PDB file of C-alpha atoms in Angstrom:
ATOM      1  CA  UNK A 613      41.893 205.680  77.109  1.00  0.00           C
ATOM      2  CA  UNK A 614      43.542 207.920  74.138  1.00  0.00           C
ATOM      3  CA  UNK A 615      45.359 209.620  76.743  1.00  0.00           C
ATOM      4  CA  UNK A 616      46.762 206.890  78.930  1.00  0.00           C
ATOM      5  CA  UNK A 617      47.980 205.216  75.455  1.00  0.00           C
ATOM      6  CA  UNK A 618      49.714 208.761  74.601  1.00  0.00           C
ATOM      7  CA  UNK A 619      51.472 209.193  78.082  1.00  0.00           C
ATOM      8  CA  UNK A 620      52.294 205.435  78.457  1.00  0.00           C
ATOM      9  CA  UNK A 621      54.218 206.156  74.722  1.00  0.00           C
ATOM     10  CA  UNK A 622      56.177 209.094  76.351  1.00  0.00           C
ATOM     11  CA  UNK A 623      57.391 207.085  79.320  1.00  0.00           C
ATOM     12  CA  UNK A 624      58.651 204.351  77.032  1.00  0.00           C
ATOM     13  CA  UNK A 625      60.009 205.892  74.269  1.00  0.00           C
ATOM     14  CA  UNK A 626      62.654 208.868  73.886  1.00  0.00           C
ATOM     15  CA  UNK A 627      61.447 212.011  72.714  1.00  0.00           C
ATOM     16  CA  UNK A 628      62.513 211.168  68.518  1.00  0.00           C
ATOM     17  CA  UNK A 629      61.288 207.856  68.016  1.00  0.00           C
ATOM     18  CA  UNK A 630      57.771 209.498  70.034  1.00  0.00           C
ATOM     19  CA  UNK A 631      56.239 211.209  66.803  1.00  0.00           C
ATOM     20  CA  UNK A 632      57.200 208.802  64.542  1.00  0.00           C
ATOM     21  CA  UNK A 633      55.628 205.922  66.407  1.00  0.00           C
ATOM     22  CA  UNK A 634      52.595 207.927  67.308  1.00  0.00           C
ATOM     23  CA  UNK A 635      52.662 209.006  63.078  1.00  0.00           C
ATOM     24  CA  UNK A 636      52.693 205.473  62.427  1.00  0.00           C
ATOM     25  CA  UNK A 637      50.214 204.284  64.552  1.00  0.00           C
ATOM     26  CA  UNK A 638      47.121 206.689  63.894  1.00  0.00           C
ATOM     27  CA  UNK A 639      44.965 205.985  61.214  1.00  0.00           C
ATOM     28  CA  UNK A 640      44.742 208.349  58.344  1.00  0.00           C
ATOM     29  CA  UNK A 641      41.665 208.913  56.759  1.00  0.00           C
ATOM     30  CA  UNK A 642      41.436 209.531  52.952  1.00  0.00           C
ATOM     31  CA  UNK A 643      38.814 211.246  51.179  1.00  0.00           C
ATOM     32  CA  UNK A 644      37.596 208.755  48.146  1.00  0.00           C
ATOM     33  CA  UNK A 645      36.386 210.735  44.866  1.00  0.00           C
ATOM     34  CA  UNK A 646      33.285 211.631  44.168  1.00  0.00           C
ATOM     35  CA  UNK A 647      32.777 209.850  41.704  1.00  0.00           C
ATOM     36  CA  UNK A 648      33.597 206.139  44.279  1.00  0.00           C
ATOM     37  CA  UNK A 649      30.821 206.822  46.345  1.00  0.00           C
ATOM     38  CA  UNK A 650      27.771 204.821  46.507  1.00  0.00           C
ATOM     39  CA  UNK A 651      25.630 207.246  47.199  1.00  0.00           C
ATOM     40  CA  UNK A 652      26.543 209.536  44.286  1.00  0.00           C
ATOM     41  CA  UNK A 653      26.284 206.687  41.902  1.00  0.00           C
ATOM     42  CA  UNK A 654      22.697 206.157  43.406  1.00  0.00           C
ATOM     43  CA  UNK A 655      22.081 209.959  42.698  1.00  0.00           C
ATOM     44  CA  UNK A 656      23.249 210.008  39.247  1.00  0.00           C
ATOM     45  CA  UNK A 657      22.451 206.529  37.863  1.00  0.00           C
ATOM     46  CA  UNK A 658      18.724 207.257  38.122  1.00  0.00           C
ATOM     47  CA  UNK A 659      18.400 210.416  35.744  1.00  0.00           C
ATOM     48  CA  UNK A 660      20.449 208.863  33.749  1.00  0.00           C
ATOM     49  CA  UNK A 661      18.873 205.604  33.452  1.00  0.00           C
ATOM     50  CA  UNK A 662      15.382 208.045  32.727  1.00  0.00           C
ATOM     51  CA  UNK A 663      17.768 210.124  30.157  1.00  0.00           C
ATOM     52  CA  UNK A 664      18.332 206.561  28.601  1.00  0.00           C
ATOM     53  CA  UNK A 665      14.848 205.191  28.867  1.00  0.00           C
ATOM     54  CA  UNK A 666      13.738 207.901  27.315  1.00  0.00           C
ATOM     55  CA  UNK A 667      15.621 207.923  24.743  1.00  0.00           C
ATOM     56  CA  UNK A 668      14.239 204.145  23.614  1.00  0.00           C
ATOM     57  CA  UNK A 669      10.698 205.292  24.057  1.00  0.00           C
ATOM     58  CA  UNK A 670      11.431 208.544  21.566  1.00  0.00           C
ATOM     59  CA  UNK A 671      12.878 206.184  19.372  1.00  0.00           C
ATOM     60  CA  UNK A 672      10.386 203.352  18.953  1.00  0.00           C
ATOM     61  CA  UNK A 673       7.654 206.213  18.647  1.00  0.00           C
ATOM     62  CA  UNK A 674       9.975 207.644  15.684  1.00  0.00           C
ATOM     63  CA  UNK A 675      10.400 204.439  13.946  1.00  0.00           C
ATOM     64  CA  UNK A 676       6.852 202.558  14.608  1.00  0.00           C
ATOM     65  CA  UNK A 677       3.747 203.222  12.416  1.00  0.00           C
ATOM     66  CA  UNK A 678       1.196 204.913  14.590  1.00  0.00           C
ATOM     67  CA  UNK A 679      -1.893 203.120  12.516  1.00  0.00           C
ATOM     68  CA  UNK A 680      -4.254 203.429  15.286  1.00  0.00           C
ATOM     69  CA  UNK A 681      -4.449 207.368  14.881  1.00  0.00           C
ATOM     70  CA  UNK A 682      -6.443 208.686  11.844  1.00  0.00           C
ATOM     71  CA  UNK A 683      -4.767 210.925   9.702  1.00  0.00           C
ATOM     72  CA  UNK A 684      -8.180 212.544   8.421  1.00  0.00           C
ATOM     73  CA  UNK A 685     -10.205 213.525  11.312  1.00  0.00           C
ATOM     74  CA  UNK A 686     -12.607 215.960   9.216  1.00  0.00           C
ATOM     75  CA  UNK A 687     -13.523 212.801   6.767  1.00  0.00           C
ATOM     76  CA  UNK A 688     -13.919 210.979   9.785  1.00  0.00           C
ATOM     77  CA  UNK A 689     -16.590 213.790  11.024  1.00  0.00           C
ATOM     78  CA  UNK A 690     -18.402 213.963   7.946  1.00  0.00           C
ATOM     79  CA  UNK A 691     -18.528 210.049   7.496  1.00  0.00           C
ATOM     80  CA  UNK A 692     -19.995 209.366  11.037  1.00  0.00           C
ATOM     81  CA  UNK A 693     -23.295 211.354   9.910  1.00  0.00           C
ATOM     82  CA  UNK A 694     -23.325 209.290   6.463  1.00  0.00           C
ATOM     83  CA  UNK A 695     -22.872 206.363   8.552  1.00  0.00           C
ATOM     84  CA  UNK A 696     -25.291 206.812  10.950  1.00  0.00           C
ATOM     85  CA  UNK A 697     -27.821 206.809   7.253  1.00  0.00           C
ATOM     86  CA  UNK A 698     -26.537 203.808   6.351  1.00  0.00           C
ATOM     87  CA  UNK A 699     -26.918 202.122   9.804  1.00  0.00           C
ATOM     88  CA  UNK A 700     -30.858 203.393   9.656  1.00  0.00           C
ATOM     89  CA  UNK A 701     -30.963 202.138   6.387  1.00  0.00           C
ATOM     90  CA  UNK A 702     -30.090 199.160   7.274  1.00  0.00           C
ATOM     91  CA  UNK A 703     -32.329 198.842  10.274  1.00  0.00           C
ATOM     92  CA  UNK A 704     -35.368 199.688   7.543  1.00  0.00           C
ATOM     93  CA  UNK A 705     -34.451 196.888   5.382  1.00  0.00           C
ATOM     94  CA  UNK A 706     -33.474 194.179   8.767  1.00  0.00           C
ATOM     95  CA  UNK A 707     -30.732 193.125   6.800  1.00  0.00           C
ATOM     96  CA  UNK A 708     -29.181 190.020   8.193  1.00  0.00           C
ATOM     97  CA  UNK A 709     -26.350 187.969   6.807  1.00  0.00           C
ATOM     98  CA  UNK A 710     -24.802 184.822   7.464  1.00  0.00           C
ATOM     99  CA  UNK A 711     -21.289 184.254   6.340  1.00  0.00           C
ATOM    100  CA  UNK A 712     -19.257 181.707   5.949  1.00  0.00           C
ATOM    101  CA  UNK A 713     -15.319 181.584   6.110  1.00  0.00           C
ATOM    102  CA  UNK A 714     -12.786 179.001   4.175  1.00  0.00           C
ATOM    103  CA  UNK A 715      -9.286 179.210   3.526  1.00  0.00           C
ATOM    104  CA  UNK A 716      -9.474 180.480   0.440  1.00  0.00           C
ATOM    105  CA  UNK A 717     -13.388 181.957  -0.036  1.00  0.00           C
ATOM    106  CA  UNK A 718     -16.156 183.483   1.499  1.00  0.00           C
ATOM    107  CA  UNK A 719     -19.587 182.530   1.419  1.00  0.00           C
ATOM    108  CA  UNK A 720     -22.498 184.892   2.444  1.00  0.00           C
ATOM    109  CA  UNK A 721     -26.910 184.461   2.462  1.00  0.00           C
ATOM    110  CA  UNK A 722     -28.962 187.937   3.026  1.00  0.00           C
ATOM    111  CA  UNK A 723     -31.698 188.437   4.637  1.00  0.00           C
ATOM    112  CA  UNK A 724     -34.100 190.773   4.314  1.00  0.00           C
ATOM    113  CA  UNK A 725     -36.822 192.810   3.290  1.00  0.00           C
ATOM    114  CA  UNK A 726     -35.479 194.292  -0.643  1.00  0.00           C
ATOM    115  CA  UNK A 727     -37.019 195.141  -3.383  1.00  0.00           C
ATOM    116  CA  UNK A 728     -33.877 193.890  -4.928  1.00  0.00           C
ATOM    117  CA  UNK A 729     -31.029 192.197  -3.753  1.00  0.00           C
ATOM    118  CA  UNK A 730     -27.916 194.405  -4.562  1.00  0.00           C
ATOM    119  CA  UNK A 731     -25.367 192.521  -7.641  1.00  0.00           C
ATOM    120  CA  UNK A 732     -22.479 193.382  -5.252  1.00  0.00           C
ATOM    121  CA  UNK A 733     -21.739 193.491  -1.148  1.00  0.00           C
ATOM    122  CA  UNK A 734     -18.379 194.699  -0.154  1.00  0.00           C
ATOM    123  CA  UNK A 735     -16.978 193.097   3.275  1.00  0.00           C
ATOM    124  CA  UNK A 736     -14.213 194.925   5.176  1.00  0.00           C
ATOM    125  CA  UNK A 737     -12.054 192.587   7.559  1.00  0.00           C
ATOM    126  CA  UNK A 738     -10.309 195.244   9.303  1.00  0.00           C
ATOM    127  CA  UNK A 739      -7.777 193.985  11.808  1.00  0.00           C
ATOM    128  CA  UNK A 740      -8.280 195.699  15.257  1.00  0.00           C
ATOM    129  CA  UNK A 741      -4.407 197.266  15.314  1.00  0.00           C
ATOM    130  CA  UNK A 742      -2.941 196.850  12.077  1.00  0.00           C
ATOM    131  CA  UNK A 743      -3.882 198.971   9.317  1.00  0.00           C
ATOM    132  CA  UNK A 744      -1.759 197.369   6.858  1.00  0.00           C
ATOM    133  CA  UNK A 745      -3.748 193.794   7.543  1.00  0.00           C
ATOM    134  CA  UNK A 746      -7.443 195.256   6.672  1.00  0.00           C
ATOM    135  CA  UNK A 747      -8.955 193.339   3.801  1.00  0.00           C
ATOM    136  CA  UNK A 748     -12.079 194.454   1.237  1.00  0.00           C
ATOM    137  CA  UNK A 749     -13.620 191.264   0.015  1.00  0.00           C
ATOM    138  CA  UNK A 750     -15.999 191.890  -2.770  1.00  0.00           C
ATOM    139  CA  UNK A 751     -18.943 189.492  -3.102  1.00  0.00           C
ATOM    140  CA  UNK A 752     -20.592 189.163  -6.462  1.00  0.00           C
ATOM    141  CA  UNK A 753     -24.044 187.037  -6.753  1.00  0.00           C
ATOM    142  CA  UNK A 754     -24.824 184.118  -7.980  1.00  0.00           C
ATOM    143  CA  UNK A 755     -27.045 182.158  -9.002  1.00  0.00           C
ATOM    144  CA  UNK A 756     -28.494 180.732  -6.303  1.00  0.00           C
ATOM    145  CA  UNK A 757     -29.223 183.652  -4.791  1.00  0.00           C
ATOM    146  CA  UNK A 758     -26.003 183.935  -2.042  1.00  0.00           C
ATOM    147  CA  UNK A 759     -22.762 185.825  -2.704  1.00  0.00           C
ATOM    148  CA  UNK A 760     -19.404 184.877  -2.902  1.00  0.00           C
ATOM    149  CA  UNK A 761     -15.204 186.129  -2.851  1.00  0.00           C
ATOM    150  CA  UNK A 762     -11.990 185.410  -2.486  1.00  0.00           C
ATOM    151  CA  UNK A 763     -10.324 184.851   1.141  1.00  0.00           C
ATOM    152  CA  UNK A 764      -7.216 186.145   1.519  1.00  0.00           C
ATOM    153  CA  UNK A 765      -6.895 186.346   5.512  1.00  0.00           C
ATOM    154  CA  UNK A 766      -5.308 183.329   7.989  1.00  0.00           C
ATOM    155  CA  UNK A 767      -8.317 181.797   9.774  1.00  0.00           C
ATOM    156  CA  UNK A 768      -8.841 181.952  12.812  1.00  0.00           C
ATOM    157  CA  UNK A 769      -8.861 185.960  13.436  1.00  0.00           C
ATOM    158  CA  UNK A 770     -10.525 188.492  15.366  1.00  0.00           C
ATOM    159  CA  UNK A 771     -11.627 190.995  12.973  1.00  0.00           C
ATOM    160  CA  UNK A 772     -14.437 193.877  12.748  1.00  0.00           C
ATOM    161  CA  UNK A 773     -16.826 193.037  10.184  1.00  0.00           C
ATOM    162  CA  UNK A 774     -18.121 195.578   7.801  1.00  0.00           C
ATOM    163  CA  UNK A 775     -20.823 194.426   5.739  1.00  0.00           C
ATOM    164  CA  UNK A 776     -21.981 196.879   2.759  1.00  0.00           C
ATOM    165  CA  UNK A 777     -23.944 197.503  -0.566  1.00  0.00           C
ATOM    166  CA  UNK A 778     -22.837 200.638  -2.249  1.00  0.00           C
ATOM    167  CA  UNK A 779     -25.605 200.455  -4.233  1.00  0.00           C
ATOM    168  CA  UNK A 780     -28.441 200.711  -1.301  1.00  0.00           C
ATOM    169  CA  UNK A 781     -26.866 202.673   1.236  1.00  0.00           C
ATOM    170  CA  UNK A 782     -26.554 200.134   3.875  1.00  0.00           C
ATOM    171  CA  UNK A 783     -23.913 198.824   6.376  1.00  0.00           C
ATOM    172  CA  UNK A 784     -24.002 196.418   9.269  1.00  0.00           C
ATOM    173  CA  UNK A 785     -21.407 195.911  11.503  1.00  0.00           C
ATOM    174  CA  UNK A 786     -20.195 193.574  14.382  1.00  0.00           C
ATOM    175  CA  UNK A 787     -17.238 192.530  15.455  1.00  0.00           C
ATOM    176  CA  UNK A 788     -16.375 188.707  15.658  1.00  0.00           C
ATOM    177  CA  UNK A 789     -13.768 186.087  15.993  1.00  0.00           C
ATOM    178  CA  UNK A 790     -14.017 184.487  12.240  1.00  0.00           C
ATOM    179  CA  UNK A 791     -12.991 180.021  12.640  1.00  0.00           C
ATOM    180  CA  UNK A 792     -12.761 178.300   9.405  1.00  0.00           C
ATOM    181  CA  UNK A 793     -16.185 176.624   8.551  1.00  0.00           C
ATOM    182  CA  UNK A 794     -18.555 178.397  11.131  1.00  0.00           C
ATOM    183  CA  UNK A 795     -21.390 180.654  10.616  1.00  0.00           C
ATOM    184  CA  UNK A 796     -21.232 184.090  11.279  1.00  0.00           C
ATOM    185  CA  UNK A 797     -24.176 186.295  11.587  1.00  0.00           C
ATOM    186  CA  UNK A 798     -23.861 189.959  10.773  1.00  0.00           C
ATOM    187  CA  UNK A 799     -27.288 192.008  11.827  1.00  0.00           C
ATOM    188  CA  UNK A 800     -28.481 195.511  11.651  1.00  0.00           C
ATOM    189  CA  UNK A 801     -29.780 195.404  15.193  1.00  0.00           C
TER     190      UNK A 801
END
């Protein structure tokens, strides 16, 4: 069909006016830059969206505390055997304790089989991410017979519960989610 448009064209026209028509007429293809096509934006924008990603993730890990990760792994070693005594000790003495959280104290009965019930417990709320949101409560007897401290953590709260007397040797753990005004039972089991 190209052809019978091209000799029709030479019939009609004189020889001059042949080219330019025939010039005018044909489409002209242009090449577009590189940097207009789709395709090449497709290939580029992704490693360079990863270059950029990247370089958020590098930063937050720069500028965010890493509290999770202990600094001292040798203590760490060394405690876990010392720990492992205290958990036994515990276990020997079945020491239980219920405690008690308010707004503003902490309330605690032991349980037992002791010779003699320690002057002092020391409580560690330790948050389960944030380092800088562990509490040590020290409980001092009274005269009842149960112990009591100061409460300086919002209620309610999940926190790990580390029940000790520095004087015995013993720790109990567990991990619990501490309401205001409800018992919670710490045992060595």
């Amino acid at each position: 069909m190209g052809g019978f448009f091209m000799a029709m064209v030479r019939h009609c026209c004189p020889r001059s006016h042949c080219t330019e028509f025939i010039m005018k007429s044909e489409p002209q293809e242009t090449a577009k830059p590189w940097y207009k096509e789709p395709l090449m934006l497709l290939v580029l924008g992704i490693p360079f969206l990863a270059v950029i990603w990247g370089g958020v993730i590098l930063s937050l890990a720069l500028s965010t505390k890493d509290s999770l990760v202990s600094d001292s792994y040798y203590k760490d070693g060394v405690s876990y055997t010392e720990n492992q005594e205290a958990f036994q000790a515990a276990s020997r003495l079945q020491a239980q304790a219920d405690l008690i959280f308010t707004n503003d104290e902490v309330r605690l009965q032991l349980r037992g089989y002791f010779d003699e019930k320690p002057n002092t417990l020391q409580l560690q709320l330790i948050h389960p991410t944030l380092e800088d949101r562990d509490l040590t409560v020290f409980l001092q007897k009274m005269t009842d017979g149960s112990y009591a401290g100061v409460n300086d953590m919002e209620l309610p709260d999940r926190r790990r519960l580390w029940l000790s007397s520095p004087e015995q040797g013993w720790q109990i753990r567990s991990t619990e989610l501490i309401m205001p005004e409800q018992t919670v039972t710490l045992s060595y089991q």
